[in-house]
Coordinates of N, CA and C in Angstrom, one line a residue:
X1 N -10.8 -10.7 14.7 CA -10.2 -12.0 15.8 C -9.4 -12.7 14.6
X2 N -10.0 -13.5 13.9 CA -9.4 -14.8 12.6 C -8.9 -13.6 11.7
X3 N -8.9 -12.9 11.5 CA -8.3 -12.1 10.4 C -7.4 -11.8 11.5
X4 N -6.9 -11.0 12.7 CA -5.7 -10.7 12.9 C -4.2 -12.4 12.9
X5 N -5.6 -13.4 13.4 CA -5.3 -14.9 13.6 C -4.4 -15.2 12.4
X6 N -4.9 -14.6 10.8 CA -4.7 -15.0 9.6 C -3.3 -14.4 9.8
X7 N -2.9 -13.2 9.7 CA -2.1 -12.0 9.6 C -1.0 -12.6 10.5
X8 N -1.1 -13.2 11.3 CA -0.4 -13.0 12.2 C 0.5 -14.6 11.5
X9 N -0.5 -15.1 11.8 CA 0.1 -16.7 10.9 C 0.9 -16.5 8.9
X10 N 0.6 -16.0 8.7 CA 0.9 -15.3 7.6 C 2.4 -14.6 7.9
X11 N 2.3 -13.5 8.3 CA 4.0 -13.1 9.1 C 4.6 -14.1 9.5
X12 N 4.0 -15.8 10.5 CA 5.1 -16.7 10.5 C 6.1 -17.1 9.5
X13 N 5.1 -17.9 8.9 CA 5.6 -18.0 7.3 C 5.7 -17.7 6.5
X14 N 6.0 -16.0 6.6 CA 7.2 -15.4 5.6 C 5.9 -15.6 4.2
X15 N 4.7 -15.1 4.4 CA 4.0 -14.8 3.2 C 4.0 -13.5 3.5
X16 N 3.1 -12.2 2.5 CA 3.3 -10.9 2.8 C 1.7 -11.0 1.7
X17 N 0.4 -10.4 2.7 CA -0.4 -10.2 1.9 C -0.9 -9.2 1.0
X18 N -1.2 -9.5 0.2 CA -1.1 -9.1 -1.1 C -2.5 -8.2 -1.4
X19 N -2.3 -6.6 -2.0 CA -3.5 -6.3 -2.1 C -3.6 -4.7 -3.0
X20 N -3.0 -5.0 -4.1 CA -2.3 -4.1 -5.2 C -4.0 -4.4 -6.1
X21 N -3.6 -3.7 -6.9 CA -5.6 -3.6 -7.3 C -5.1 -3.9 -8.9
X22 N -3.9 -3.8 -8.8 CA -3.6 -4.9 -10.1 C -3.5 -6.5 -10.5
X23 N -3.9 -6.3 -9.4 CA -3.2 -7.7 -9.3 C -4.4 -8.9 -9.5
X24 N -5.2 -8.7 -10.0 CA -6.9 -9.3 -10.1 C -6.5 -9.8 -11.0
X25 N -5.8 -9.6 -11.8 CA -6.3 -10.3 -13.5 C -5.0 -10.4 -14.1
X26 N -4.4 -11.6 -14.9 CA -3.9 -11.5 -15.6 C -3.9 -12.5 -16.7
X27 N -3.1 -12.8 -17.4 CA -3.1 -13.0 -19.2 C -2.2 -13.8 -19.3
X28 N -1.4 -14.5 -19.6 CA 0.2 -16.1 -19.4 C -0.4 -16.9 -21.0
X29 N 0.7 -16.7 -21.4 CA 0.6 -18.1 -22.6 C 1.7 -18.6 -22.0
X30 N 1.6 -20.3 -22.0 CA 1.8 -21.5 -21.4 C 3.1 -21.7 -23.1
X31 N 4.3 -22.6 -22.4 CA 4.9 -22.9 -23.7 C 3.8 -24.2 -25.3
X32 N 3.0 -24.8 -24.6 CA 2.4 -25.8 -25.4 C 1.5 -24.5 -26.1
X33 N 1.0 -23.5 -26.0 CA 0.5 -22.4 -26.4 C -0.7 -21.9 -25.9
X34 N -1.7 -22.8 -24.9 CA -2.5 -22.7 -23.5 C -2.9 -20.9 -23.1
X35 N -3.4 -20.5 -22.9 CA -3.2 -19.1 -22.2 C -4.1 -19.2 -21.6
X36 N -3.5 -18.8 -20.1 CA -4.6 -19.0 -18.4 C -4.3 -17.5 -17.9
X37 N -5.9 -17.6 -17.9 CA -6.4 -16.6 -17.1 C -6.8 -16.5 -15.5
X38 N -6.5 -15.4 -14.9 CA -6.4 -15.7 -13.6 C -8.5 -16.4 -13.3
X39 N -10.2 -15.2 -13.8 CA -10.7 -15.6 -14.7 C -11.5 -17.0 -14.8
X40 N -10.7 -17.8 -15.2 CA -10.6 -19.0 -16.2 C -10.4 -20.1 -14.9
X41 N -10.2 -19.8 -13.8 CA -9.9 -20.9 -13.1 C -10.4 -20.6 -11.2
X42 N -12.0 -19.6 -11.8 CA -12.6 -19.7 -10.5 C -13.1 -20.8 -9.8
X43 N -13.3 -20.5 -8.6 CA -13.7 -22.2 -8.0 C -12.4 -22.4 -8.1
X44 N -10.9 -22.5 -7.8 CA -9.9 -22.9 -7.7 C -8.4 -22.3 -6.8
X45 N -7.8 -22.5 -6.2 CA -7.0 -21.5 -5.5 C -6.2 -21.6 -6.9
X46 N -5.9 -20.7 -7.4 CA -4.0 -20.4 -8.1 C -2.4 -19.6 -7.9
X47 N -1.8 -20.8 -8.3 CA 0.2 -20.2 -7.1 C 0.0 -20.3 -8.3
X48 N 1.2 -18.8 -8.8 CA 1.7 -18.4 -9.9 C 3.5 -18.2 -9.4
X49 N 3.9 -19.0 -9.7 CA 6.1 -19.4 -9.4 C 6.5 -18.9 -10.3
X50 N 7.2 -17.5 -10.1 CA 8.7 -17.4 -10.7 C 9.3 -18.1 -10.0
X51 N 10.0 -18.5 -11.6 CA 11.7 -19.3 -11.1 C 12.4 -18.6 -11.9
X52 N 13.7 -19.7 -11.5 CA 15.0 -19.5 -13.3 C 15.1 -21.1 -13.1
X53 N 16.1 -21.8 -13.5 CA 17.0 -23.1 -14.0 C 18.0 -23.1 -12.8
X54 N 19.1 -21.6 -13.4 CA 19.9 -21.2 -11.8 C 19.8 -21.3 -10.1
X55 N 18.3 -21.0 -9.9 CA 17.9 -20.7 -8.4 C 17.6 -21.8 -8.0
X56 N 18.9 -22.3 -7.2 CA 18.9 -23.4 -5.9 C 17.2 -23.7 -5.4
X57 N 17.0 -22.4 -4.1 CA 15.9 -22.5 -4.0 C 14.2 -23.0 -4.8
X58 N 14.6 -22.7 -6.4 CA 13.5 -22.3 -7.2 C 13.3 -24.1 -7.3
X59 N 14.6 -24.8 -7.6 CA 15.0 -25.8 -7.6 C 13.8 -26.9 -6.9
X60 N 14.3 -26.0 -4.8 CA 13.9 -26.8 -4.0 C 12.7 -26.8 -4.1
X61 N 12.2 -25.7 -4.1 CA 10.4 -26.2 -4.0 C 9.9 -26.6 -5.6
X62 N 10.0 -27.3 -6.8 CA 9.5 -27.7 -7.7 C 9.2 -29.9 -7.0
X63 N 9.7 -29.9 -6.9 CA 9.1 -31.1 -6.4 C 7.8 -30.8 -5.5
X64 N 8.0 -30.2 -4.5 CA 6.5 -30.1 -4.0 C 5.4 -29.4 -4.3
X65 N 5.7 -28.3 -5.1 CA 4.7 -28.0 -6.8 C 4.0 -28.8 -7.5
X66 N 5.1 -30.0 -7.4 CA 4.7 -31.1 -8.8 C 4.0 -31.8 -8.4
X67 N 4.0 -32.0 -6.8 CA 3.1 -32.9 -6.0 C 2.3 -32.3 -5.9
X68 N 2.1 -30.6 -5.3 CA 0.9 -30.6 -5.5 C -0.4 -30.5 -6.8
X69 N 0.0 -30.1 -7.3 CA 0.0 -30.5 -9.2 C -1.1 -31.3 -9.1
X70 N 0.0 -32.7 -9.2 CA -0.1 -33.9 -9.0 C -1.6 -34.7 -8.1
X71 N -2.0 -33.8 -7.5 CA -2.6 -34.6 -5.7 C -3.2 -33.9 -5.6
X72 N -3.6 -32.5 -5.9 CA -5.1 -31.8 -5.9 C -5.9 -31.2 -6.8
X73 N -7.1 -30.9 -6.3 CA -7.5 -30.7 -8.0 C -8.6 -29.6 -7.7
X74 N -7.6 -28.7 -6.9 CA -8.5 -27.5 -6.3 C -6.9 -26.2 -6.2
X75 N -6.6 -27.2 -7.1 CA -4.8 -25.8 -6.8 C -4.4 -26.2 -8.5
X76 N -4.6 -24.6 -8.8 CA -4.1 -25.1 -10.4 C -2.3 -23.7 -10.1
X77 N -1.4 -24.0 -10.6 CA 0.0 -24.0 -11.0 C 0.3 -23.5 -11.9
X78 N 1.2 -22.3 -12.1 CA 1.7 -21.9 -13.1 C 3.3 -21.2 -13.0
X79 N 3.4 -22.2 -13.3 CA 5.1 -21.7 -13.6 C 5.7 -20.7 -14.4
X80 N 7.1 -19.5 -13.3 CA 6.8 -18.5 -14.8 C 8.8 -18.2 -15.3
X81 N 9.4 -19.0 -15.8 CA 10.1 -18.9 -16.2 C 10.3 -17.2 -16.7
X82 N 11.8 -17.3 -15.7 CA 12.4 -16.2 -16.1 C 13.9 -15.6 -16.1
X83 N 14.4 -15.3 -16.8 CA 16.0 -14.8 -17.1 C 16.6 -16.3 -17.4
X84 N 16.7 -16.2 -18.1 CA 17.2 -17.3 -19.1 C 17.3 -17.0 -20.5
X85 N 18.1 -17.2 -20.5 CA 18.8 -17.1 -22.8 C 17.9 -18.1 -23.8
X86 N 18.2 -19.4 -23.4 CA 17.3 -20.2 -24.7 C 15.7 -21.2 -23.9
X87 N 14.8 -20.3 -24.5 CA 13.8 -21.6 -24.2 C 14.1 -23.1 -24.7
X88 N 15.0 -23.5 -25.1 CA 15.2 -24.8 -25.2 C 15.6 -25.4 -23.8
X89 N 16.1 -24.5 -24.1 CA 17.3 -24.9 -22.3 C 16.3 -25.4 -21.3
X90 N 14.9 -24.2 -21.2 CA 14.4 -23.6 -20.2 C 13.3 -25.5 -20.5
X91 N 13.0 -25.8 -21.6 CA 12.1 -26.8 -21.7 C 13.0 -28.2 -21.6
X92 N 13.7 -28.4 -22.5 CA 14.6 -29.3 -21.8 C 14.7 -29.6 -20.1
X93 N 14.4 -28.9 -19.4 CA 15.1 -28.9 -17.9 C 13.6 -29.5 -16.9
X94 N 12.5 -28.4 -17.8 CA 10.7 -28.7 -17.7 C 10.7 -30.8 -17.7
X95 N 11.1 -30.5 -18.4 CA 11.1 -32.4 -19.2 C 12.1 -33.3 -18.3
X96 N 13.1 -32.6 -18.1 CA 14.0 -33.5 -16.9 C 12.9 -33.6 -15.9
X97 N 12.5 -32.2 -15.8 CA 11.7 -32.5 -13.7 C 10.2 -32.9 -14.4
X98 N 10.3 -33.9 -15.0 CA 8.6 -34.0 -15.3 C 8.0 -33.1 -14.1
X99 N 7.9 -31.7 -15.1 CA 7.2 -30.7 -14.1 C 5.7 -31.2 -14.6
X100 N 5.0 -30.8 -14.3 CA 2.7 -31.1 -14.6 C 2.3 -30.3 -14.8
X101 N 3.3 -29.2 -14.2 CA 2.1 -28.1 -14.6 C 2.3 -27.1 -15.3
X102 N 1.9 -26.0 -15.9 CA 2.1 -25.6 -16.9 C 3.3 -23.9 -16.9
X103 N 3.6 -24.2 -17.4 CA 4.9 -23.4 -17.8 C 5.0 -22.4 -18.5
X104 N 5.1 -20.6 -18.3 CA 5.3 -20.0 -18.9 C 6.9 -19.3 -19.1
X105 N 6.6 -18.8 -20.8 CA 8.3 -18.5 -20.0 C 8.6 -17.0 -20.3
X106 N 8.3 -16.0 -19.3 CA 8.2 -15.5 -18.6 C 9.2 -14.0 -19.1
X107 N 9.0 -13.3 -18.7 CA 10.0 -11.4 -18.9 C 9.2 -10.4 -17.3
X108 N 9.8 -9.0 -17.7 CA 9.4 -8.5 -16.6 C 8.4 -8.3 -17.2
X109 N 7.5 -8.2 -18.2 CA 6.2 -8.0 -18.5 C 5.5 -8.5 -18.1
X110 N 5.6 -9.8 -17.7 CA 4.7 -11.2 -17.1 C 4.7 -10.7 -15.6
X111 N 5.9 -10.5 -15.6 CA 5.3 -10.5 -13.5 C 4.8 -8.8 -13.7
X112 N 4.9 -7.7 -14.2 CA 4.1 -7.0 -13.9 C 3.0 -6.9 -13.9
X113 N 2.5 -8.4 -14.1 CA 1.3 -8.1 -14.8 C 0.7 -8.5 -13.4
X114 N 1.3 -9.2 -12.4 CA 0.9 -9.3 -11.5 C 0.6 -7.5 -9.7
X115 N 1.2 -6.7 -10.1 CA 1.1 -5.2 -9.8 C 1.8 -5.2 -9.2
X116 N 3.2 -5.9 -9.6 CA 4.0 -5.9 -8.9 C 5.5 -5.9 -8.9
X117 N 6.3 -5.5 -8.5 CA 7.7 -5.0 -8.8 C 8.8 -6.6 -8.5
X118 N 9.1 -7.0 -9.4 CA 9.8 -8.5 -9.2 C 10.9 -8.5 -8.7
X119 N 11.5 -8.6 -6.8 CA 12.3 -8.6 -6.5 C 14.0 -9.9 -6.1
X120 N 12.8 -10.8 -6.4 CA 14.4 -11.8 -5.7 C 13.3 -13.3 -6.7
X121 N 13.7 -14.3 -6.7 CA 13.6 -15.4 -6.8 C 14.2 -16.1 -6.1
X122 N 13.4 -17.2 -5.9 CA 11.6 -17.1 -6.2 C 10.3 -16.8 -6.1
X123 N 9.4 -16.1 -6.4 CA 8.7 -15.5 -5.6 C 7.0 -16.2 -6.2
X124 N 5.9 -16.3 -5.8 CA 5.5 -16.9 -5.3 C 3.9 -16.3 -5.4
X125 N 2.5 -16.3 -5.3 CA 1.4 -15.4 -5.6 C 0.3 -16.6 -5.8
X126 N -0.7 -16.0 -4.8 CA -1.5 -17.0 -4.2 C -2.5 -16.5 -4.6
X127 N -3.6 -16.8 -4.8 CA -4.8 -16.4 -5.0 C -6.5 -17.3 -4.9
X128 N -7.3 -16.8 -3.6 CA -8.3 -17.5 -3.9 C -9.2 -18.0 -4.6
X129 N -10.1 -19.1 -4.1 CA -11.1 -19.9 -5.3 C -12.2 -18.9 -6.1
X130 N -12.3 -17.2 -5.2 CA -12.9 -15.8 -5.8 C -11.8 -15.3 -7.0
X131 N -10.7 -15.7 -6.8 CA -9.4 -14.8 -7.7 C -8.9 -14.3 -7.0
X132 N -9.5 -13.4 -5.7 CA -8.7 -12.2 -5.1 C -7.3 -12.8 -5.1
X133 N -6.1 -11.9 -4.8 CA -4.7 -12.0 -3.9 C -5.0 -12.2 -3.1
X134 N -4.5 -13.8 -1.8 CA -4.6 -13.8 -0.9 C -3.1 -14.0 -0.1
X135 N -2.2 -13.9 -0.9 CA -0.7 -13.8 -0.7 C 0.8 -13.5 -1.6
X136 N 1.4 -13.7 -0.7 CA 2.8 -13.9 -1.1 C 3.8 -14.5 -1.1
X137 N 4.3 -14.5 -1.2 CA 6.1 -15.6 -0.8 C 6.8 -15.4 -1.8
X138 N 8.0 -14.4 -1.0 CA 9.5 -14.2 -2.0 C 10.2 -15.0 -1.2
X139 N 10.9 -15.8 -2.0 CA 11.8 -17.1 -1.5 C 10.7 -17.8 -1.3
X140 N 12.1 -20.0 -1.0 CA 11.9 -20.9 -1.6 C 9.9 -21.0 -0.4
X141 N 9.4 -21.9 -0.9 CA 7.9 -22.4 -0.5 C 7.1 -23.5 -0.9
X142 N 6.9 -24.5 0.6 CA 7.2 -25.4 0.1 C 5.7 -25.9 0.8
X143 N 5.3 -27.6 0.2 CA 4.0 -28.1 0.3 C 3.1 -27.4 1.2
X144 N 3.7 -27.6 2.5 CA 3.8 -28.0 3.8 C 2.6 -26.3 4.4
X145 N 3.9 -25.4 4.1 CA 2.8 -24.1 3.7 C 2.1 -23.8 2.7
X146 N 1.6 -23.5 2.1 CA 0.5 -23.0 1.1 C -0.1 -23.7 1.6
X147 N 0.1 -25.8 2.1 CA -1.0 -26.3 2.5 C -1.8 -25.8 3.2
X148 N -1.3 -25.2 4.7 CA -1.0 -24.5 6.8 C -1.9 -23.5 5.3
X149 N -1.7 -22.4 4.5 CA -2.3 -21.3 4.2 C -3.1 -20.9 4.0
X150 N -4.2 -22.4 3.1 CA -5.3 -22.6 2.5 C -6.3 -23.4 3.7
X151 N -5.7 -24.2 4.2 CA -6.8 -25.0 5.6 C -6.7 -23.7 6.0
X152 N -6.3 -22.6 6.2 CA -6.2 -21.7 7.6 C -7.3 -21.1 7.5
X153 N -7.4 -20.7 6.0 CA -8.4 -19.7 5.1 C -9.7 -19.5 5.4
X154 N -10.4 -21.1 5.9 CA -11.4 -21.9 5.3 C -12.2 -21.6 6.9

């Protein structure tokens, strides 16, 4: 019964469960040269957010993701910048927005590591503290939605 309630809540807030076998791992190198792997964050929620500087919904979710990154130590956020012409422009934008979480300069190969065709920006993938895919949201995500999902899985 609890599983059906969780699935119902996911549908209500626009989440889609992630069950792809290929989604159990990734390896991203961020803009500072640090390598991020899903297995490296065991015990924490991991949120991977695909975004672009030109995408209005992406820009609206950055403050919520930044607050989560600063205020919660049980979640790791990795932002993957997509569809950019110049990496320097992305990094200037990150600095201007004071984004505190890791930023990866991404491409379709990075997106393919999550076992899914990236169809829209923003797209967010959430992994549970055991490293298992927990949810995927296509489109704008809010801090309230993320925290409600995390709280409803306990």
